Amino acid sequence: MRAPSPISLVLTSLVAASLTLLAYWPGTQGALYYDDYASLKDLSKTQRWVDALGFILSGETGPLGRPIALASFVPQAAAWPDNTQDLLAVNVFIHVLNAVLLGQLVYMVMRLRQAEGLRAGWIALGAAWLWSLMPLLASTSLILIQRMTTLSATFSLLGLVGFVAAYPLRAQRPRLAFLIQYGALAIFTLLGVFTKENAALTPLYALLIDSLLLNRLTYPKPWQYLSRAILLAALALIIWYLSPLHLDWWGINEDRGWSSWQRLQYQAVLLWEYVRLLLSPLPTAFGPFHDVRTLSDYSFAQSILAACAWCLAIGAGAWLLVRQRNPWLLFAILWFLTGHLLESTVINLELMFEHRNYLAAFGIAWALAVAAAHAPGRLSRIAPVLFLAFVCINGLSLFAMTRLWGNPEAAAETWAARYPSSPRAAMHAASILTAARGPLSDQVDRLELANDIQRAIVILDRTAHYCPDCADVRLNALLLTCYLADRTDIKRRLDDLMRLMQQTGRINVSVADAFFILDNLVSTGQCPTLSQDDLLRLIDSIDQRSTPISAPWLARILFVGARIHYENQRYEQASLLLDKAERAQPLAQPILEYQVDLYKMLGRPDEALAAIERRRRLDPQKTGMTDQWLDELERSVKNP
């Protein structure tokens, strides 16, 4: 039997890339999701370069704003928000590019480990292809805003490829090798963190490659000490950033309802669940909605057992490294855990998202490809076949998933049924079912729309049953009931909401947004039996409740109440609510603008100037209220 040739490797690689594209392509017909709208709402207003620059620098996702990721959307502004296929196609191409970069990285490392060229190529192809088809990673490319994750990974991989490329120069030209290696890491890590902060882990990936896989290719001693010191310093900085020395591990986060320490215990178990999903890729196990996750999913005993299991796994990997000089189990485990350091430990993000595995999963794919290529004895024939079968299983599962994602209505109803207690799944389904469909030209169109609205209400009510405290679901159901003009049902739903808001109803951004929509419906007479006074009573029930509410959402709701009072010429009540909104969220620019307009209209310029002066004491970088802007506002008061 003739051995595979380099030409067959190249052709197979092209086929693999094409099949990955084909597997993902149905998903490019998919919908937009929750964070897409919040982060890209102003994308369509970027026709002028000044507006484009403002959009790029306006990011509020992450501490650095992620301007490079936002810049990547500007060339596609014309496609937003209607042409999702063009937008998502770019995401898929970035994913395939990342698979190519990962394949190149593996090939270079394997060659440096003295693997024969063709074998190194097949291992690289197998690892990259398996990774590219893993269904757990699908949401990273099919949720538009997660381009932040994939593009950040591109920069990380470019940095690692540059880092590994200079290894052959270490012995003879250490200065040049050092400049290339750490220049590449510095430049691409910096670009990566301004795309998404996860790229800060790039030096840690380099440390794993350097210390576990290429530890025999060292610099002359002074350079070797400096090289290792830089990588260990990056590790120390990340550990400090996550440690109790920098973060409060014990205080309960107001928005999340748990502490960093509690979250860390949860993640110890969840990381094993991610591994299970990577190794048993059933298409029904994946989806974009994980807001149903709570700390009660796992017990303290499960967290302890999971942590012990991680220690045993690392110990087993270390034993293989020391006794058999086999680094792959330890490398796969540490690469996976490194990839989760920022998002799956103590930073108080939501508990679970599938995209957090995007680069973290690759260590497992790499180790499996090496194991298949180096299986001993009789296994040497069957292991590559089993590996190829596993790749095919992943590909078929991915294709089944993307076909569902590419049918937004079917996907929305499927996920709402699969996760009946998920408010996001329910509201997404309601949004898809009731999406604008142009002018209603005849009675049939109106009946179809009414039927779809009724289906959406049924889904929202089902979620309200499973999640009694979900005020956002109930409020959205009330909004839809307004369109049906069912007076009895509107009154019943309002009374239920009033009772819920006074007690334990969860207030979040969806609730705050719904108040603006509801106020518009009521003020234009589109919600029978519901008056602005009803809305004010609802707002007052939120304002008076004893349980804490996140300040930004409370401020927005109070702002709606102030606007209602203002429109009805109850100016003192409007002023009181604006003062409360300011105390809740002094950084909000619209609140100050409304206060100034109100005080000017009432002939109380001193109070307007005092409100402006209070904002001058705040950090302008956090508020967007620069001294120049405040000066202009002050002049408008002094010189009306």
XYZ file of C-alpha atoms in Angstrom:
640
model
C 0.000 0.000 0.000
C 1.463 3.344 -1.076
C 2.069 5.958 1.650
C 0.137 9.235 1.440
C 1.935 11.939 -0.527
C 2.309 15.673 0.210
C -0.090 16.370 -2.662
C -2.760 14.232 -1.012
C -2.229 16.154 2.249
C -2.721 19.501 0.480
C -5.806 18.275 -1.389
C -7.286 16.797 1.782
C -6.687 20.089 3.598
C -8.568 21.970 0.868
C -11.421 19.473 1.059
C -11.486 19.779 4.862
C -11.695 23.585 4.690
C -14.459 23.365 2.071
C -16.443 20.845 4.110
C -16.164 23.070 7.193
C -17.532 25.984 5.169
C -20.360 23.817 3.844
C -21.191 22.550 7.332
C -21.466 26.106 8.635
C -23.135 27.701 5.626
C -26.803 26.891 6.483
C -26.290 28.746 9.769
C -25.518 31.999 7.956
C -29.256 32.261 7.276
C -29.794 32.583 11.017
C -31.160 35.368 13.173
C -29.662 38.077 15.321
C -29.543 37.545 19.087
C -29.690 39.472 22.357
C -26.223 41.089 22.481
C -26.108 41.724 18.714
C -28.635 44.542 18.949
C -27.178 46.074 22.100
C -23.643 46.284 20.715
C -24.354 47.095 17.052
C -27.458 49.267 17.243
C -25.644 52.294 15.763
C -23.856 50.398 12.979
C -26.249 51.671 10.311
C -25.287 55.280 11.171
C -21.648 54.967 10.096
C -21.773 56.333 6.538
C -19.439 59.236 7.408
C -15.978 58.541 8.750
C -16.666 60.710 11.812
C -19.720 58.614 12.642
C -17.768 55.411 11.979
C -15.020 56.525 14.366
C -17.608 57.398 16.986
C -19.148 53.937 16.638
C -15.756 52.219 16.907
C -14.882 54.121 20.079
C -18.333 53.823 21.665
C -18.057 50.202 22.772
C -19.266 49.375 26.255
C -18.666 45.619 26.058
C -15.649 44.876 28.193
C -13.345 47.300 29.998
C -11.458 48.326 26.821
C -14.507 48.813 24.586
C -13.198 46.322 21.961
C -12.723 48.940 19.205
C -10.966 46.626 16.725
C -13.869 44.187 16.816
C -16.347 47.025 16.248
C -14.199 48.354 13.399
C -14.521 44.989 11.644
C -18.279 45.560 11.313
C -18.040 49.033 9.735
C -17.341 47.809 6.151
C -20.571 45.803 6.416
C -22.725 48.622 7.776
C -25.020 48.458 4.738
C -25.902 44.854 5.615
C -27.038 45.721 9.148
C -29.506 44.555 10.378
C -31.375 42.974 7.467
C -28.701 41.013 5.584
C -27.546 38.660 8.292
C -26.134 36.173 5.773
C -23.375 38.539 4.664
C -22.572 39.451 8.255
C -22.454 35.861 9.492
C -20.532 34.675 6.422
C -17.613 36.848 7.514
C -17.753 35.172 10.935
C -17.556 31.751 9.299
C -14.605 32.745 7.108
C -12.774 34.029 10.198
C -13.408 30.657 11.848
C -11.929 28.796 8.871
C -8.946 31.178 8.890
C -8.413 30.350 12.554
C -8.469 26.646 11.734
C -5.749 27.259 9.114
C -3.656 29.180 11.654
C -4.081 26.417 14.211
C -3.036 23.839 11.635
C 0.064 25.901 10.840
C 0.872 26.226 14.543
C 0.579 22.468 15.081
C 2.666 21.672 12.025
C 5.466 23.997 13.132
C 5.487 22.614 16.683
C 5.427 18.990 15.543
C 8.301 19.591 13.129
C 10.295 21.212 15.925
C 9.570 18.084 17.986
C 11.293 16.101 15.242
C 8.109 14.647 13.728
C 8.536 13.567 10.115
C 7.139 16.224 7.768
C 4.209 14.283 6.348
C 3.164 12.897 9.727
C 3.349 16.403 11.215
C 1.122 17.619 8.384
C -1.509 14.952 8.969
C -1.543 15.624 12.720
C -1.942 19.341 12.014
C -4.780 18.685 9.571
C -6.534 16.297 11.949
C -6.309 18.606 14.969
C -7.429 21.723 13.081
C -10.233 19.947 11.226
C -11.619 18.326 14.370
C -11.530 21.659 16.179
C -13.208 23.489 13.288
C -16.149 21.045 13.310
C -16.780 20.898 17.072
C -20.485 21.764 17.621
C -19.704 23.333 21.007
C -17.964 26.148 19.124
C -20.748 26.776 16.587
C -22.433 29.589 18.499
C -19.142 31.528 18.429
C -19.510 31.990 14.671
C -23.313 31.994 14.390
C -23.963 34.692 16.994
C -22.864 37.805 15.147
C -21.336 39.768 18.021
C -19.118 36.811 18.918
C -16.902 37.942 16.060
C -15.205 39.631 19.003
C -14.183 36.155 20.214
C -13.108 34.730 16.854
C -11.198 37.812 15.702
C -9.452 38.077 19.054
C -8.452 34.424 18.615
C -7.043 35.285 15.170
C -4.663 37.794 16.725
C -3.710 35.335 19.477
C -2.920 32.665 16.897
C -0.870 35.057 14.774
C 1.132 35.881 17.877
C 1.698 32.197 18.642
C 2.655 31.376 15.062
C 5.191 34.221 15.127
C 6.448 33.009 18.503
C 6.986 29.430 17.321
C 8.442 30.461 13.937
C 11.535 31.920 15.601
C 12.508 28.814 17.593
C 15.074 27.623 14.988
C 16.942 30.915 15.480
C 17.329 30.557 19.247
C 20.651 28.746 19.305
C 22.566 30.721 16.652
C 20.860 34.128 16.610
C 19.243 34.544 20.044
C 18.838 38.318 19.821
C 16.896 38.103 16.554
C 14.867 35.148 17.838
C 13.985 37.080 20.976
C 12.906 40.160 19.012
C 10.714 38.082 16.688
C 9.174 35.942 19.414
C 8.338 38.662 21.898
C 7.666 41.294 19.267
C 5.017 39.012 17.745
C 3.543 38.203 21.163
C 3.463 41.862 22.215
C 1.966 43.235 18.992
C -0.691 40.584 18.460
C -1.609 40.329 22.150
C -2.157 44.087 22.196
C -4.289 43.958 19.032
C -6.153 41.000 20.493
C -7.064 42.585 23.817
C -8.545 45.580 21.979
C -10.677 43.047 20.117
C -11.617 41.018 23.190
C -9.801 40.827 26.496
C -9.317 37.039 26.315
C -6.276 37.659 24.113
C -4.423 38.561 27.317
C -4.028 34.785 27.700
C -1.824 34.552 24.575
C 1.485 34.659 26.532
C 0.168 31.863 28.747
C -0.467 29.654 25.707
C 3.089 30.466 24.624
C 4.332 29.439 28.079
C 2.641 26.041 27.741
C 4.168 25.445 24.308
C 7.586 26.588 25.506
C 7.662 24.609 28.748
C 5.857 21.385 27.755
C 6.326 20.866 24.017
C 9.490 22.736 22.992
C 11.396 22.805 26.266
C 14.502 21.317 24.651
C 14.878 24.222 22.237
C 16.293 26.734 24.664
C 18.108 30.038 24.296
C 21.650 30.514 25.537
C 21.305 31.005 29.293
C 20.924 34.783 29.701
C 18.272 34.899 26.978
C 16.572 31.772 28.311
C 16.216 33.330 31.765
C 14.778 36.522 30.280
C 12.388 34.605 28.016
C 11.023 32.448 30.806
C 10.823 35.436 33.162
C 8.608 37.346 30.703
C 6.211 34.426 30.270
C 6.063 33.729 34.001
C 5.466 37.433 34.666
C 2.457 37.302 32.338
C 1.157 34.299 34.297
C 1.760 36.074 37.611
C -0.088 39.169 36.372
C -3.155 37.120 35.390
C -3.095 35.245 38.716
C -2.863 38.545 40.624
C -5.707 40.049 38.566
C -7.963 37.107 39.466
C -6.826 36.787 43.072
C -8.539 38.106 46.234
C -5.778 40.715 46.338
C -7.453 42.433 43.394
C -11.041 41.130 43.287
C -13.595 40.796 46.069
C -14.232 37.047 46.147
C -16.712 37.075 48.995
C -19.160 39.945 48.401
C -22.433 39.146 46.641
C -22.648 40.818 43.242
C -25.832 42.899 43.047
C -26.525 42.125 39.386
C -25.699 38.413 39.488
C -26.794 37.342 42.947
C -23.647 35.376 43.782
C -20.052 35.926 44.904
C -16.878 35.219 42.948
C -16.098 32.347 45.309
C -19.504 30.767 44.684
C -19.015 31.207 40.940
C -15.606 29.512 41.097
C -17.146 26.489 42.814
C -19.796 26.292 40.077
C -17.218 26.535 37.290
C -15.238 23.579 38.660
C -18.182 21.332 37.735
C -19.183 23.206 34.593
C -15.731 22.764 33.059
C -16.228 18.997 33.225
C -19.574 19.498 31.525
C -17.810 21.364 28.719
C -15.409 18.424 28.329
C -18.359 16.034 28.115
C -19.955 18.179 25.426
C -16.681 18.228 23.481
C -16.367 14.449 23.587
C -20.055 13.547 23.048
C -21.284 16.052 20.452
C -25.039 15.444 20.277
C -26.678 18.248 18.254
C -29.544 18.650 20.729
C -27.091 19.464 23.536
C -26.121 22.877 22.153
C -27.789 26.244 21.811
C -27.408 29.966 22.497
C -29.486 30.241 25.685
C -27.987 29.451 29.080
C -29.662 32.031 31.315
C -31.479 29.131 33.003
C -28.251 28.302 34.819
C -28.230 28.973 38.569
C -25.928 28.122 41.451
C -28.393 25.461 42.582
C -27.511 23.339 39.522
C -24.604 21.806 41.440
C -24.142 21.020 45.124
C -21.096 21.911 47.195
C -20.168 18.205 47.257
C -20.205 18.100 43.454
C -17.918 21.138 43.355
C -15.447 19.463 45.721
C -15.498 16.234 43.696
C -15.013 18.173 40.451
C -12.049 20.102 41.872
C -10.496 16.837 43.116
C -11.037 15.302 39.679
C -9.169 18.205 38.069
C -6.294 17.714 40.501
C -6.190 13.974 39.726
C -6.262 14.646 35.979
C -3.385 17.135 36.260
C -1.519 14.649 38.457
C -1.999 11.885 35.892
C -0.744 14.187 33.160
C 2.296 15.126 35.240
C 3.031 11.428 35.903
C 2.936 10.658 32.161
C 5.250 13.591 31.511
C 7.820 12.517 34.130
C 7.691 8.726 33.741
C 6.997 8.352 30.031
C 8.047 11.739 28.638
C 4.551 12.109 27.218
C 3.357 15.725 27.669
C 0.069 15.509 25.775
C -2.445 14.773 28.528
C -1.002 17.491 30.763
C -0.776 19.889 27.812
C -4.423 19.307 26.809
C -5.663 19.833 30.374
C -3.588 22.949 31.044
C -4.408 24.477 27.638
C -8.117 23.923 28.331
C -7.935 25.423 31.817
C -5.820 28.342 30.562
C -8.442 29.155 27.950
C -11.048 29.414 30.701
C -8.984 31.445 33.176
C -10.681 34.790 32.581
C -14.280 33.892 31.751
C -14.789 30.711 33.786
C -13.328 31.501 37.179
C -14.017 34.468 39.469
C -14.922 37.396 37.201
C -18.647 37.857 37.715
C -19.905 37.152 34.209
C -22.894 34.951 33.500
C -22.365 31.335 34.488
C -22.236 29.624 31.098
C -21.655 30.370 27.425
C -20.475 27.892 24.823
C -18.174 30.372 23.081
C -15.872 30.380 26.111
C -14.447 27.116 24.776
C -13.343 28.611 21.465
C -9.550 28.367 21.881
C -9.702 26.349 25.093
C -10.992 23.292 23.201
C -8.044 23.148 20.847
C -5.640 21.486 23.262
C -7.969 18.490 23.428
C -8.245 18.294 19.625
C -4.459 18.493 19.306
C -3.844 15.763 21.899
C -6.412 13.451 20.249
C -4.760 13.932 16.841
C -1.327 13.101 18.302
C -2.735 10.052 20.088
C -4.284 8.771 16.847
C -1.032 9.269 14.934
C 1.200 7.641 17.578
C -1.010 4.792 18.784
C 1.163 1.746 19.611
C 0.990 -1.796 18.234
C -2.292 -2.988 16.790
C -3.951 0.285 17.678
C -1.788 2.051 15.082
C -4.161 0.872 12.340
C -7.491 1.427 14.052
C -6.746 4.677 15.930
C -6.643 6.905 12.801
C -9.900 5.335 11.615
C -11.553 5.999 14.972
C -10.235 9.564 14.913
C -11.640 10.133 11.416
C -14.966 8.676 12.557
C -15.003 11.125 15.476
C -14.303 14.012 13.083
C -17.205 12.859 10.890
C -19.539 12.587 13.904
C -18.655 16.149 14.858
C -19.221 17.315 11.290
C -22.629 15.650 10.983
C -23.698 16.976 14.376
C -22.520 20.466 13.399
C -24.420 20.308 10.096
C -27.608 19.244 11.898
C -27.154 22.207 14.246
C -26.486 24.799 11.569
C -29.526 23.694 9.569
C -31.628 24.439 12.630
C -29.856 27.774 13.263
C -30.490 28.702 9.634
C -34.258 28.429 10.137
C -34.838 31.226 12.666
C -38.502 30.524 13.385
C -38.058 26.768 13.870
C -34.901 27.335 15.923
C -36.576 29.901 18.160
C -39.555 27.672 18.914
C -37.299 24.638 19.432
C -35.079 26.430 21.935
C -38.031 27.965 23.756
C -39.510 24.476 24.158
C -36.166 22.932 25.145
C -35.472 25.654 27.737
C -38.949 26.593 29.007
C -37.555 28.504 31.999
C -35.249 30.681 29.857
C -36.520 34.269 29.528
C -34.061 34.946 26.714
C -35.242 31.936 24.713
C -38.882 32.936 25.185
C -38.357 36.595 24.282
C -36.209 35.651 21.295
C -38.976 33.353 20.041
C -41.569 36.086 20.566
C -39.382 38.551 18.664
C -38.883 36.159 15.727
C -42.572 35.235 15.534
C -43.753 38.837 15.600
C -41.010 40.358 13.449
C -42.086 43.154 11.112
C -43.215 41.771 7.787
C -44.067 44.914 5.841
C -47.488 46.490 5.282
C -50.485 44.372 6.234
C -52.211 44.438 2.869
C -55.319 42.428 3.616
C -57.351 40.695 6.286
C -55.404 37.455 5.833
C -52.130 39.213 6.721
C -53.702 40.670 9.835
C -55.065 37.288 10.912
C -51.670 35.657 10.389
C -49.978 38.341 12.465
C -52.582 37.991 15.225
C -52.034 34.233 15.183
C -48.257 34.642 15.468
C -48.679 37.114 18.325
C -50.901 34.623 20.112
C -48.252 31.891 19.621
C -45.640 34.248 21.054
C -47.830 34.996 24.091
C -48.282 31.264 24.715
C -44.485 30.817 24.742
C -44.005 33.780 27.092
C -46.730 32.530 29.424
C -45.163 29.082 29.517
C -41.854 30.607 30.598
C -43.636 32.771 33.175
C -45.055 29.558 34.642
C -41.584 27.997 34.939
C -39.983 31.261 36.077
C -42.494 33.037 38.365
C -40.117 35.946 39.132
C -39.329 36.736 35.492
C -40.857 40.194 35.167
C -39.349 40.707 31.705
C -41.325 37.811 30.242
C -44.603 39.008 31.774
C -44.014 42.591 30.658
C -43.320 41.480 27.089
C -46.481 39.382 27.122
C -48.396 42.510 28.211
C -46.881 44.440 25.288
C -48.081 41.820 22.822
C -51.523 41.704 24.440
C -51.799 45.432 23.683
C -51.581 44.639 19.966
C -54.456 42.164 20.295
C -56.519 44.815 22.104
C -57.913 42.285 24.589
C -59.038 44.661 27.351
C -59.786 41.984 29.946
C -56.462 40.259 29.420
C -54.565 43.566 29.524
C -56.120 44.427 32.890
C -55.399 40.963 34.320
C -51.781 41.033 33.203
C -51.270 44.537 34.598
C -52.591 43.479 38.019
C -50.322 40.394 38.010
C -47.323 42.562 37.134
C -48.160 45.058 39.870
C -48.128 42.323 42.501
C -44.924 40.829 41.124
C -43.058 44.166 40.950
C -43.933 44.919 44.573
C -42.376 41.648 45.718
C -39.694 39.559 43.988
C -39.938 40.293 40.270
C -36.507 40.394 38.623
C -35.691 43.792 37.109
C -33.208 43.758 34.246
C -32.426 45.576 31.006
C -35.345 43.889 29.200
C -37.766 45.257 31.799
C -36.282 48.754 31.488
C -36.492 48.643 27.679
C -40.072 47.365 27.796
C -41.149 50.388 29.867
C -40.075 52.726 27.070
C -42.043 50.692 24.522
C -45.090 50.437 26.764
C -45.076 54.185 27.414
C -45.031 54.799 23.662
C -47.962 52.415 23.114
C -49.980 53.987 25.902
C -49.291 57.591 24.898
C -50.340 56.861 21.291
C -53.512 55.031 22.346
C -52.371 51.627 21.119
C -52.977 49.780 24.378
C -56.693 49.869 25.305
C -57.635 50.354 28.982
C -54.040 51.080 29.940
C -53.248 54.663 30.971
C -50.098 56.539 31.858
C -51.309 56.589 35.470
C -51.264 52.772 35.377
C -47.666 52.936 34.233
C -46.805 55.349 37.030
C -48.310 53.000 39.605
C -46.213 50.193 38.154
C -43.086 52.362 38.308
C -43.900 53.411 41.871
C -44.249 49.766 42.938
C -40.709 49.179 41.654
C -39.356 52.325 43.299
C -40.869 51.470 46.693
C -39.871 47.803 46.922
C -37.393 46.780 49.593
C -35.348 44.292 47.552
C -32.377 45.878 45.721
C -32.531 46.709 42.016
C -29.524 47.253 39.756
C -28.948 51.001 39.539
C -28.841 51.373 35.710
C -32.204 49.643 35.230
C -33.866 51.534 38.100
C -32.607 54.838 36.661
C -34.055 54.094 33.225
C -37.439 53.120 34.674
C -37.565 56.257 36.831
C -36.643 58.280 33.742
C -39.775 56.947 31.998
C -41.845 58.005 35.022
C -40.307 61.498 34.962
C -41.102 61.808 31.275
C -44.738 60.870 31.875
C -45.067 63.473 34.635
C -43.424 66.076 32.411
C -45.810 65.383 29.518
C -48.730 65.825 31.918
C -47.301 69.090 33.304
C -46.615 67.615 36.746
C -43.199 69.207 36.886
C -42.429 68.825 40.580
C -43.096 65.078 40.424
C -40.905 64.883 37.306
C -38.120 66.679 39.162
C -38.348 64.294 42.124
C -38.082 61.214 39.903
C -35.160 62.715 37.982
C -33.364 63.355 41.279
C -33.892 59.706 42.244
C -32.694 58.602 38.805
C -29.577 60.740 39.237
C -28.826 59.156 42.609
C -29.188 55.715 41.047
C -27.134 56.496 37.937
C -25.273 59.829 38.072
C -23.276 58.831 34.975
C -26.335 58.866 32.691
C -26.152 61.803 30.292
C -29.874 61.845 29.281
C -30.884 62.344 32.922
C -28.786 65.502 33.192
C -30.094 66.850 29.879
C -33.676 66.305 31.006
C -32.972 67.940 34.387
C -31.462 71.009 32.732
C -34.379 71.363 30.294
C -36.879 70.997 33.135
C -35.190 73.567 35.416
C -34.794 76.031 32.537
C -38.485 75.700 31.723
C -39.397 76.234 35.400
C -37.157 79.302 35.607
C -34.793 77.722 38.147
C -31.359 78.150 36.533
C -29.492 77.762 39.841
C -30.734 74.188 40.172
C -29.780 73.467 36.549
C -26.265 74.797 37.174
C -26.010 72.796 40.398
C -26.932 69.613 38.505
C -24.198 70.366 35.949
C -21.666 71.059 38.697
C -22.391 67.702 40.348
C -21.406 65.945 37.102
C -18.108 67.834 36.919
C -16.948 65.921 39.986
C -17.361 62.617 38.123
C -14.788 60.935 35.912
C -15.505 62.200 32.352
C -14.029 59.006 30.870
C -16.821 57.044 32.525
C -19.633 59.442 31.730
C -18.859 60.800 28.278
C -19.700 64.215 29.771
C -16.529 66.118 28.933
C -15.745 69.578 30.291
C -16.406 71.002 26.828
C -19.842 69.404 26.670
C -20.691 70.543 30.210
C -19.494 74.063 29.389
C -21.840 74.191 26.391
C -24.706 72.962 28.548
C -23.877 75.582 31.177
C -23.861 78.343 28.549
C -27.304 77.220 27.395
C -28.542 77.866 30.946
C -26.793 81.212 31.434
C -27.595 82.498 27.927
C -30.944 80.947 26.997
